[in-house]
Structure formats: structure tokens, C-alpha cells
Amino acid sequence: MHIAEGFLPPAHAVAWGVASAPFVVHGVRSLTREVREHPESTLLLGASGAFTFVLSALKLPSVTGSCSHPTGTGLGAILFRPPIMAVLGTITLLFQALLLAHGGLTTLGANVFSMAIVGPWAGYAVYTLLRRSNAPLMVAVFSGAFVADLSTYCVTSVQLALAFPDPGSGFLGALGKFGSIFAVTQVPLAVSEGLLTVLVMRLLVQSSKGELTRLGVLLAKKQSRTETETEAVAR
Amino acid sequence: MSRNTKINLVLLFVVAALAVLPLALGLGDHKEEPFTGADAEAETAITELKPDYEPWFSPLYEPPSGEIESALFALQAALGAGVLAYYFGLRRGRRQGEQQALEREADSALAGAAGKSTAEQD
């Protein structure tokens, strides 16, 4: 999903940068608030960022005969909500743009928009919907991570189709072209990402119950029962 | 092996299978260059759609060879994996430490109670 350096016309590059900036600024604020109010969450924040680092470095072969990589943004979005993931994703993209010549500074806005904003929000929305309708935690986690991954690549396809419409068939023709490169390749990788996110969430459930309860991923069963008990007593 | 560990291993196995199958089934055989990056393919598609397009900015730093590039990618993955492993190791260690402290407390409370009761009998 990395649009290469200089591969978006200047007007598009600026527009995506302007669209992304408020999300990242808002994310930085949420992140500093989270760290100030809950210093103990710094470690898990680091782990969420690390997950994105690993997954976006893994280029995996796919059914279309080309390689692509997962994004790893679903986990952080589910744990810390999308604004914070916008920052973690931007850091990852900046690292790759500066050191790996993967993505770029002029296309950073567009890449941040797809991987660090739309992906996390879409994944978080699906996760929240499923949780509200009482789906099991791991089903919601898998779906959230899957959607975060796949939607990122769909956005990239739209971004490129907007910038380079097909001379004959226009925007839709180009969308089909870029979509077949990105979105189709991504389907099995999104499944992999979903499974890996479930794996990490399972490990977290074993190791960090308290943290997950505070973040609202696990429900505080005991606490709510004692709360209702004290309420009953008060009455 | 606990049921939990088994499920985790199955998850890893499926991910590995999803990565290996396209290679094993030769799904890249129809291409001149099988298993290139989708990002690079998009660049090719751009030049097909708009042959006169010239990238107007080039990376500030470009890894001088494929080897250096893969080294930097490996570094990125290693950094991430290292932090993740640190996190889970730390959590596990803390949990074990807490458990040991609880056991020790329970032991000493038990020993204390036993000492008291023997003292009363005397």
C-alpha cells in the first residue's frame, strides 16, 4: 500500500496531507493524554507499535503471484482506539519512508490516510459492532484486523485511481486495475493478519488481564457484580 | 502441552500455510517476474496509464543495494519482534513473581498459624 515517493501529483499529495494532518495531531494529543493518565500503558503501547513494525516489514507471497505485506494496525486500534493508532502507524510509515525508500515523504499523507487512519477506523468500527452484538471476543478481533488490513489497500487503490484515471474507462477502469493489484492480493494476507492479531490477543488475555479490562476489551465481570451489590445494599 | 498452546500453534501453522501455499502451488508462474511487490506493480500500472508521468520527487536516502534494503527490513522486523518479546517476557516474569510472593505469604501464614497453635497446646 506504499505509494512510492513522487508517485502522486503534487495537488493530490498536498490534499491527502491536509486530510491526514488533523487525525495525526488529534492522535498525538490522545497519546500524550493516555501516557500521562496511565503511565503503565506505555509498555502495551510500545507492544502495539511493535506489532505494526513487524507486520508491515513482512512481505508475504499471495495468490495473485505477487507479494504484499499486512499492516498490523487492527490490534492497536482495538486496544487503544484509532486516534492513537494513527500516530503509531505514522511513525512506522515515516521509518520506512526515510530509511527504506519505501513509501515517501511526498506520499506520506496519502499512505497515512490509508494505513493509519481509514484502516484503524474501519477495523475498530467492525470490532465494536460485533462486540455490541455479543459476538465472541476473538471473532470480533479477527474481523476487525481483517477489515483494517483490507480497507487500507482499498483506499490505496482509490487514491491511485483518483490520481491516474484510465484514459479510456476513467476512474472506475483505473480502480479495477489498481484494485486487482492491491485488494485481491491482500485478501489472504488480511486473513493472516487476522489470525496473528487473534494470536497476540490470546497471549494478552493470558498475560495482561488487568490492562485489557481497563481498556474495555475484557468486561469487568467481578467489578460490575460488586457494584450492583453495593447499589442494592445502598437501596 | 496445554490446549491454549495447541490453539496458538495451530494459528501460527495456518499463517505459515497461507504464506507457503502460493509458492508451493506455483501461483506466480504466469508472470515474467513472479512474486514481485504489489507496490512496484502499482508503479508499473501508473506508467502504463500515464506514460509521460515523471515522479517529481525522489527519496532522500535510498538503500544502495537489495542486500542493504533487506537488511533494513530485517532490522525493522527485529526491532518490532524484540519489543513484543520483551513485553510478553516481562509480563510472564511479573506474573510468576507475584504468584511466588503469594505462595510464600500463604506458606508463612500457615507456618505462623501452626506455630501459634502448637504454642497454645503447650
Tab-separated table of C-alpha atoms in Angstrom:
chain	number	residue	atom	x	y	z
A	1	MET	CA	0.000	0.000	0.000
A	2	HIS	CA	3.036	2.260	-0.025
A	3	ILE	CA	2.620	4.768	-2.809
A	4	ALA	CA	6.200	5.414	-3.875
A	5	GLU	CA	7.949	8.751	-3.417
A	6	GLY	CA	6.890	11.277	-6.059
A	7	PHE	CA	4.215	8.984	-7.490
A	8	LEU	CA	1.281	11.224	-6.604
A	9	PRO	CA	0.843	14.536	-8.452
A	10	PRO	CA	1.646	17.494	-6.146
A	11	ALA	CA	-2.013	18.579	-5.774
A	12	HIS	CA	-3.033	15.075	-4.648
A	13	ALA	CA	-0.045	14.763	-2.332
A	14	VAL	CA	-0.914	18.054	-0.627
A	15	ALA	CA	-4.624	17.213	-0.410
A	16	TRP	CA	-4.004	13.866	1.319
A	17	GLY	CA	-1.503	15.519	3.622
A	18	VAL	CA	-4.087	18.136	4.617
A	19	ALA	CA	-6.709	15.418	5.114
A	20	SER	CA	-4.413	13.344	7.336
A	21	ALA	CA	-2.858	16.074	9.465
A	22	PRO	CA	-5.798	16.716	11.843
A	23	PHE	CA	-6.135	12.985	12.585
A	24	VAL	CA	-2.460	12.714	13.442
A	25	VAL	CA	-2.494	15.892	15.574
A	26	HIS	CA	-5.572	14.645	17.418
A	27	GLY	CA	-3.845	11.274	17.802
A	28	VAL	CA	-0.732	12.833	19.323
A	29	ARG	CA	-2.972	14.569	21.875
A	30	SER	CA	-4.788	11.330	22.728
A	31	LEU	CA	-1.466	9.547	23.016
A	32	THR	CA	0.072	12.069	25.414
A	33	ARG	CA	-3.109	12.047	27.491
A	34	GLU	CA	-3.089	8.244	27.644
A	35	VAL	CA	0.564	8.151	28.712
A	36	ARG	CA	0.072	10.902	31.309
A	37	GLU	CA	-3.055	9.380	32.855
A	38	HIS	CA	-1.964	5.755	32.595
A	39	PRO	CA	1.836	5.561	32.605
A	40	GLU	CA	1.528	1.784	32.997
A	41	SER	CA	0.053	1.529	29.495
A	42	THR	CA	3.312	2.730	27.887
A	43	LEU	CA	4.566	-0.836	27.627
A	44	LEU	CA	1.451	-2.102	25.859
A	45	LEU	CA	1.521	0.967	23.600
A	46	GLY	CA	5.078	0.023	22.667
A	47	ALA	CA	3.982	-3.542	22.015
A	48	SER	CA	1.146	-2.356	19.729
A	49	GLY	CA	3.553	-0.183	17.769
A	50	ALA	CA	5.990	-3.084	17.619
A	51	PHE	CA	3.286	-5.325	16.153
A	52	THR	CA	2.778	-2.851	13.302
A	53	PHE	CA	6.545	-2.672	12.837
A	54	VAL	CA	6.859	-6.441	12.445
A	55	LEU	CA	3.811	-6.973	10.274
A	56	SER	CA	4.473	-4.124	7.858
A	57	ALA	CA	8.014	-5.451	7.317
A	58	LEU	CA	6.776	-8.931	6.396
A	59	LYS	CA	6.309	-9.186	2.661
A	60	LEU	CA	4.352	-12.340	2.043
A	61	PRO	CA	3.533	-14.125	-1.208
A	62	SER	CA	-0.103	-14.166	-2.200
A	63	VAL	CA	-2.468	-15.984	-4.546
A	64	THR	CA	-2.051	-13.413	-7.319
A	65	GLY	CA	1.624	-14.299	-7.671
A	66	SER	CA	2.838	-11.064	-6.165
A	67	CYS	CA	3.967	-10.077	-2.687
A	68	SER	CA	2.458	-7.658	-0.237
A	69	HIS	CA	2.512	-7.046	3.482
A	70	PRO	CA	-0.016	-6.836	6.311
A	71	THR	CA	-0.402	-3.580	8.248
A	72	GLY	CA	-0.762	-4.648	11.876
A	73	THR	CA	-2.952	-1.659	12.688
A	74	GLY	CA	-6.040	-3.568	13.844
A	75	LEU	CA	-4.537	-4.582	17.184
A	76	GLY	CA	-3.604	-1.080	18.320
A	77	ALA	CA	-6.941	0.319	17.111
A	78	ILE	CA	-8.849	-2.271	19.152
A	79	LEU	CA	-6.687	-1.768	22.252
A	80	PHE	CA	-6.151	1.997	22.272
A	81	ARG	CA	-8.754	3.292	19.774
A	82	PRO	CA	-7.932	4.576	16.274
A	83	PRO	CA	-6.551	8.071	17.080
A	84	ILE	CA	-3.585	6.586	18.925
A	85	MET	CA	-3.054	4.061	16.140
A	86	ALA	CA	-2.856	6.983	13.697
A	87	VAL	CA	0.318	8.091	15.494
A	88	LEU	CA	1.846	4.618	15.755
A	89	GLY	CA	1.114	3.975	12.072
A	90	THR	CA	2.605	7.317	11.051
A	91	ILE	CA	5.819	6.527	12.938
A	92	THR	CA	6.099	3.213	11.100
A	93	LEU	CA	5.460	4.841	7.715
A	94	LEU	CA	8.000	7.577	8.459
A	95	PHE	CA	10.640	4.987	9.380
A	96	GLN	CA	10.028	3.169	6.094
A	97	ALA	CA	9.973	6.370	4.031
A	98	LEU	CA	13.227	7.688	5.485
A	99	LEU	CA	15.318	4.530	5.842
A	100	LEU	CA	13.917	2.044	3.348
A	101	ALA	CA	12.864	4.328	0.472
A	102	HIS	CA	9.547	2.521	0.884
A	103	GLY	CA	6.681	4.953	0.513
A	104	GLY	CA	7.867	8.537	0.675
A	105	LEU	CA	7.655	11.957	2.242
A	106	THR	CA	5.533	13.440	-0.556
A	107	THR	CA	3.169	10.458	-0.389
A	108	LEU	CA	3.262	10.211	3.415
A	109	GLY	CA	-0.104	11.983	3.736
A	110	ALA	CA	-1.807	9.530	1.376
A	111	ASN	CA	-0.162	6.494	2.971
A	112	VAL	CA	-1.003	7.711	6.485
A	113	PHE	CA	-4.599	8.230	5.367
A	114	SER	CA	-4.950	4.636	4.162
A	115	MET	CA	-2.884	2.712	6.700
A	116	ALA	CA	-3.019	4.817	9.845
A	117	ILE	CA	-6.479	6.403	9.592
A	118	VAL	CA	-9.018	4.541	7.436
A	119	GLY	CA	-7.673	1.066	8.258
A	120	PRO	CA	-7.772	1.506	12.048
A	121	TRP	CA	-11.163	3.255	11.989
A	122	ALA	CA	-12.773	0.667	9.703
A	123	GLY	CA	-11.342	-2.193	11.756
A	124	TYR	CA	-12.382	-0.582	15.026
A	125	ALA	CA	-15.908	0.030	13.708
A	126	VAL	CA	-16.334	-3.624	12.732
A	127	TYR	CA	-14.851	-4.787	16.034
A	128	THR	CA	-17.155	-2.525	18.052
A	129	LEU	CA	-20.258	-3.513	16.074
A	130	LEU	CA	-19.541	-7.204	16.574
A	131	ARG	CA	-18.837	-6.728	20.283
A	132	ARG	CA	-22.063	-4.789	20.745
A	133	SER	CA	-23.978	-7.614	19.083
A	134	ASN	CA	-22.374	-10.023	21.566
A	135	ALA	CA	-20.021	-11.760	19.163
A	136	PRO	CA	-17.199	-13.674	20.884
A	137	LEU	CA	-14.116	-11.544	21.534
A	138	MET	CA	-11.847	-13.423	19.150
A	139	VAL	CA	-14.367	-13.344	16.287
A	140	ALA	CA	-14.570	-9.561	16.682
A	141	VAL	CA	-10.767	-9.265	16.891
A	142	PHE	CA	-10.249	-11.354	13.752
A	143	SER	CA	-12.856	-9.401	11.781
A	144	GLY	CA	-11.518	-6.064	12.984
A	145	ALA	CA	-7.938	-6.876	11.988
A	146	PHE	CA	-9.064	-8.362	8.659
A	147	VAL	CA	-11.075	-5.256	7.759
A	148	ALA	CA	-8.328	-2.867	8.932
A	149	ASP	CA	-5.868	-4.614	6.625
A	150	LEU	CA	-8.088	-4.944	3.560
A	151	SER	CA	-9.668	-1.487	3.754
A	152	THR	CA	-6.185	0.070	3.811
A	153	TYR	CA	-5.403	-1.461	0.428
A	154	CYS	CA	-8.809	-0.490	-0.980
A	155	VAL	CA	-8.105	3.125	-0.033
A	156	THR	CA	-4.711	2.970	-1.731
A	157	SER	CA	-6.427	1.712	-4.897
A	158	VAL	CA	-8.912	4.594	-4.760
A	159	GLN	CA	-6.115	7.112	-4.178
A	160	LEU	CA	-4.173	5.903	-7.205
A	161	ALA	CA	-7.283	5.676	-9.392
A	162	LEU	CA	-8.161	9.284	-8.497
A	163	ALA	CA	-4.668	10.427	-9.444
A	164	PHE	CA	-4.340	8.273	-12.566
A	165	PRO	CA	-7.758	7.658	-14.155
A	166	ASP	CA	-7.722	5.352	-17.148
A	167	PRO	CA	-7.653	7.363	-20.427
A	168	GLY	CA	-10.476	5.174	-21.810
A	169	SER	CA	-12.546	3.922	-18.910
A	170	GLY	CA	-11.813	6.701	-16.425
A	171	PHE	CA	-11.745	6.420	-12.652
A	172	LEU	CA	-13.571	3.085	-12.494
A	173	GLY	CA	-11.290	1.462	-15.039
A	174	ALA	CA	-8.225	2.545	-13.108
A	175	LEU	CA	-9.848	1.451	-9.841
A	176	GLY	CA	-10.312	-2.030	-11.285
A	177	LYS	CA	-6.698	-2.087	-12.338
A	178	PHE	CA	-5.230	-0.925	-9.028
A	179	GLY	CA	-7.797	-2.942	-7.098
A	180	SER	CA	-6.700	-6.144	-8.788
A	181	ILE	CA	-3.092	-5.356	-7.911
A	182	PHE	CA	-3.718	-4.435	-4.277
A	183	ALA	CA	-7.059	-5.596	-2.943
A	184	VAL	CA	-7.157	-9.105	-4.420
A	185	THR	CA	-3.553	-9.783	-3.403
A	186	GLN	CA	-4.408	-8.620	0.067
A	187	VAL	CA	-7.301	-10.971	0.874
A	188	PRO	CA	-5.217	-13.958	2.072
A	189	LEU	CA	-2.786	-11.588	3.804
A	190	ALA	CA	-5.678	-9.979	5.637
A	191	VAL	CA	-6.678	-13.460	6.821
A	192	SER	CA	-3.100	-13.987	8.051
A	193	GLU	CA	-3.162	-10.647	9.806
A	194	GLY	CA	-6.482	-11.524	11.448
A	195	LEU	CA	-5.062	-14.818	12.711
A	196	LEU	CA	-1.857	-13.205	14.008
A	197	THR	CA	-3.860	-10.489	15.766
A	198	VAL	CA	-6.019	-13.182	17.396
A	199	LEU	CA	-2.819	-14.941	18.487
A	200	VAL	CA	-1.412	-11.801	20.108
A	201	MET	CA	-4.783	-11.035	21.714
A	202	ARG	CA	-4.885	-14.562	23.163
A	203	LEU	CA	-1.434	-14.039	24.652
A	204	LEU	CA	-2.568	-10.689	26.031
A	205	VAL	CA	-5.659	-12.249	27.605
A	206	GLN	CA	-3.347	-14.724	29.361
A	207	SER	CA	-0.753	-12.175	30.439
A	208	SER	CA	-2.435	-8.799	30.798
A	209	LYS	CA	-5.990	-9.286	32.072
A	210	GLY	CA	-5.917	-6.134	34.196
A	211	GLU	CA	-4.752	-3.960	31.342
A	212	LEU	CA	-7.352	-5.367	28.920
A	213	THR	CA	-10.098	-4.803	31.464
A	214	ARG	CA	-9.047	-1.195	31.968
A	215	LEU	CA	-9.045	-0.677	28.193
A	216	GLY	CA	-12.532	-2.188	27.966
A	217	VAL	CA	-11.513	-5.157	25.798
A	218	LEU	CA	-12.385	-7.597	28.556
A	219	LEU	CA	-15.514	-6.950	30.562
A	220	ALA	CA	-15.045	-6.314	34.245
A	221	LYS	CA	-17.436	-9.036	35.400
A	222	LYS	CA	-16.485	-9.195	39.064
A	223	GLN	CA	-16.323	-5.460	39.430
A	224	SER	CA	-19.743	-4.885	37.890
A	225	ARG	CA	-21.244	-7.525	40.168
A	226	THR	CA	-19.831	-5.904	43.304
A	227	GLU	CA	-21.030	-2.561	42.003
A	228	THR	CA	-24.587	-3.820	41.616
A	229	GLU	CA	-24.319	-5.419	45.053
A	230	THR	CA	-23.282	-2.165	46.678
A	231	GLU	CA	-26.076	-0.435	44.813
A	232	ALA	CA	-28.552	-2.969	46.147
A	233	VAL	CA	-27.201	-2.515	49.647
A	234	ALA	CA	-27.453	1.245	49.310
A	235	ARG	CA	-31.083	0.930	48.352
B	1	MET	CA	1.068	-29.237	26.006
B	2	SER	CA	-1.901	-27.214	27.182
B	3	ARG	CA	-4.944	-26.647	24.998
B	4	ASN	CA	-4.090	-22.975	24.839
B	5	THR	CA	-0.627	-23.608	23.432
B	6	LYS	CA	-2.067	-26.027	20.880
B	7	ILE	CA	-4.524	-23.443	19.584
B	8	ASN	CA	-1.728	-20.871	19.338
B	9	LEU	CA	0.428	-23.292	17.375
B	10	VAL	CA	-2.450	-24.075	15.000
B	11	LEU	CA	-2.890	-20.329	14.374
B	12	LEU	CA	0.803	-19.984	13.522
B	13	PHE	CA	0.642	-23.062	11.303
B	14	VAL	CA	-2.293	-21.684	9.289
B	15	VAL	CA	-0.473	-18.371	8.787
B	16	ALA	CA	2.631	-20.232	7.606
B	17	ALA	CA	0.497	-22.372	5.281
B	18	LEU	CA	-1.168	-19.285	3.792
B	19	ALA	CA	2.283	-17.876	3.032
B	20	VAL	CA	3.771	-21.088	1.630
B	21	LEU	CA	0.825	-22.310	-0.470
B	22	PRO	CA	1.066	-19.634	-3.205
B	23	LEU	CA	4.738	-20.576	-3.623
B	24	ALA	CA	4.158	-24.319	-3.472
B	25	LEU	CA	1.278	-24.174	-5.955
B	26	GLY	CA	3.338	-22.041	-8.317
B	27	LEU	CA	0.765	-19.267	-8.448
B	28	GLY	CA	3.395	-16.824	-9.709
B	29	ASP	CA	4.330	-18.957	-12.719
B	30	HIS	CA	2.167	-16.994	-15.152
B	31	LYS	CA	4.267	-13.893	-14.548
B	32	GLU	CA	7.555	-12.881	-16.056
B	33	GLU	CA	8.817	-11.969	-12.623
B	34	PRO	CA	6.893	-13.993	-10.057
B	35	PHE	CA	6.253	-12.615	-6.565
B	36	THR	CA	7.337	-9.035	-7.055
B	37	GLY	CA	5.965	-6.443	-4.657
B	38	ALA	CA	2.455	-5.119	-5.259
B	39	ASP	CA	3.814	-1.610	-4.654
B	40	ALA	CA	6.207	-1.967	-7.604
B	41	GLU	CA	3.392	-3.382	-9.758
B	42	ALA	CA	1.346	-0.300	-8.985
B	43	GLU	CA	4.225	1.856	-10.202
B	44	THR	CA	4.245	-0.105	-13.455
B	45	ALA	CA	0.484	0.329	-13.760
B	46	ILE	CA	0.892	4.080	-13.300
B	47	THR	CA	3.410	4.295	-16.113
B	48	GLU	CA	1.015	2.288	-18.298
B	49	LEU	CA	-1.924	4.565	-17.525
B	50	LYS	CA	0.081	7.750	-17.899
B	51	PRO	CA	3.272	7.038	-19.835
B	52	ASP	CA	4.511	10.625	-19.587
B	53	TYR	CA	4.282	10.726	-15.781
B	54	GLU	CA	7.578	11.572	-14.129
B	55	PRO	CA	7.958	11.160	-10.353
B	56	TRP	CA	8.627	14.707	-9.175
B	57	PHE	CA	10.471	13.839	-6.011
B	58	SER	CA	12.960	11.109	-5.195
B	59	PRO	CA	13.728	9.524	-1.819
B	60	LEU	CA	16.222	11.414	0.353
B	61	TYR	CA	18.003	8.179	1.106
B	62	GLU	CA	17.840	5.034	-0.953
B	63	PRO	CA	19.421	1.758	0.178
B	64	PRO	CA	22.314	1.275	-2.269
B	65	SER	CA	21.532	-2.396	-2.943
B	66	GLY	CA	18.891	-5.059	-2.477
B	67	GLU	CA	21.003	-6.570	0.293
B	68	ILE	CA	21.085	-3.347	2.306
B	69	GLU	CA	17.376	-2.907	1.754
B	70	SER	CA	16.575	-6.396	3.013
B	71	ALA	CA	18.897	-5.798	5.970
B	72	LEU	CA	16.915	-2.689	6.879
B	73	PHE	CA	13.640	-4.584	6.523
B	74	ALA	CA	15.023	-7.317	8.761
B	75	LEU	CA	16.071	-4.626	11.236
B	76	GLN	CA	12.543	-3.258	11.252
B	77	ALA	CA	11.054	-6.691	11.904
B	78	ALA	CA	13.687	-7.479	14.531
B	79	LEU	CA	13.034	-4.227	16.403
B	80	GLY	CA	9.319	-4.978	16.475
B	81	ALA	CA	9.764	-8.619	17.448
B	82	GLY	CA	12.254	-7.630	20.158
B	83	VAL	CA	9.849	-5.161	21.783
B	84	LEU	CA	6.980	-7.679	21.596
B	85	ALA	CA	9.121	-10.417	23.155
B	86	TYR	CA	10.265	-8.016	25.887
B	87	TYR	CA	6.655	-7.171	26.676
B	88	PHE	CA	5.453	-10.753	26.966
B	89	GLY	CA	8.594	-11.867	28.820
B	90	LEU	CA	8.209	-9.068	31.330
B	91	ARG	CA	4.528	-9.869	31.873
B	92	ARG	CA	5.226	-13.545	32.362
B	93	GLY	CA	8.053	-12.842	34.791
B	94	ARG	CA	5.929	-10.421	36.796
B	95	ARG	CA	3.071	-12.893	36.977
B	96	GLN	CA	5.367	-15.667	38.183
B	97	GLY	CA	6.940	-13.325	40.726
B	98	GLU	CA	3.533	-12.329	42.061
B	99	GLN	CA	2.471	-15.942	42.309
B	100	GLN	CA	5.631	-16.879	44.196
B	101	ALA	CA	5.160	-13.979	46.566
B	102	LEU	CA	1.565	-15.099	47.217
B	103	GLU	CA	2.665	-18.677	47.847
B	104	ARG	CA	5.397	-17.514	50.202
B	105	GLU	CA	2.888	-15.364	52.036
B	106	ALA	CA	0.462	-18.251	52.320
B	107	ASP	CA	3.288	-20.532	53.499
B	108	SER	CA	4.452	-18.147	56.174
B	109	ALA	CA	0.881	-17.503	57.289
B	110	LEU	CA	0.352	-21.248	57.528
B	111	ALA	CA	3.634	-21.734	59.393
B	112	GLY	CA	2.742	-18.833	61.671
B	113	ALA	CA	-0.673	-20.294	62.421
B	114	ALA	CA	0.845	-23.734	63.021
B	115	GLY	CA	3.472	-22.252	65.355
B	116	LYS	CA	0.778	-20.435	67.295
B	117	SER	CA	-1.424	-23.482	67.713
B	118	THR	CA	1.498	-25.626	68.948
B	119	ALA	CA	2.405	-22.836	71.334
B	120	GLU	CA	-1.162	-22.811	72.682
B	121	GLN	CA	-1.113	-26.576	73.188
B	122	ASP	CA	1.990	-26.284	75.336
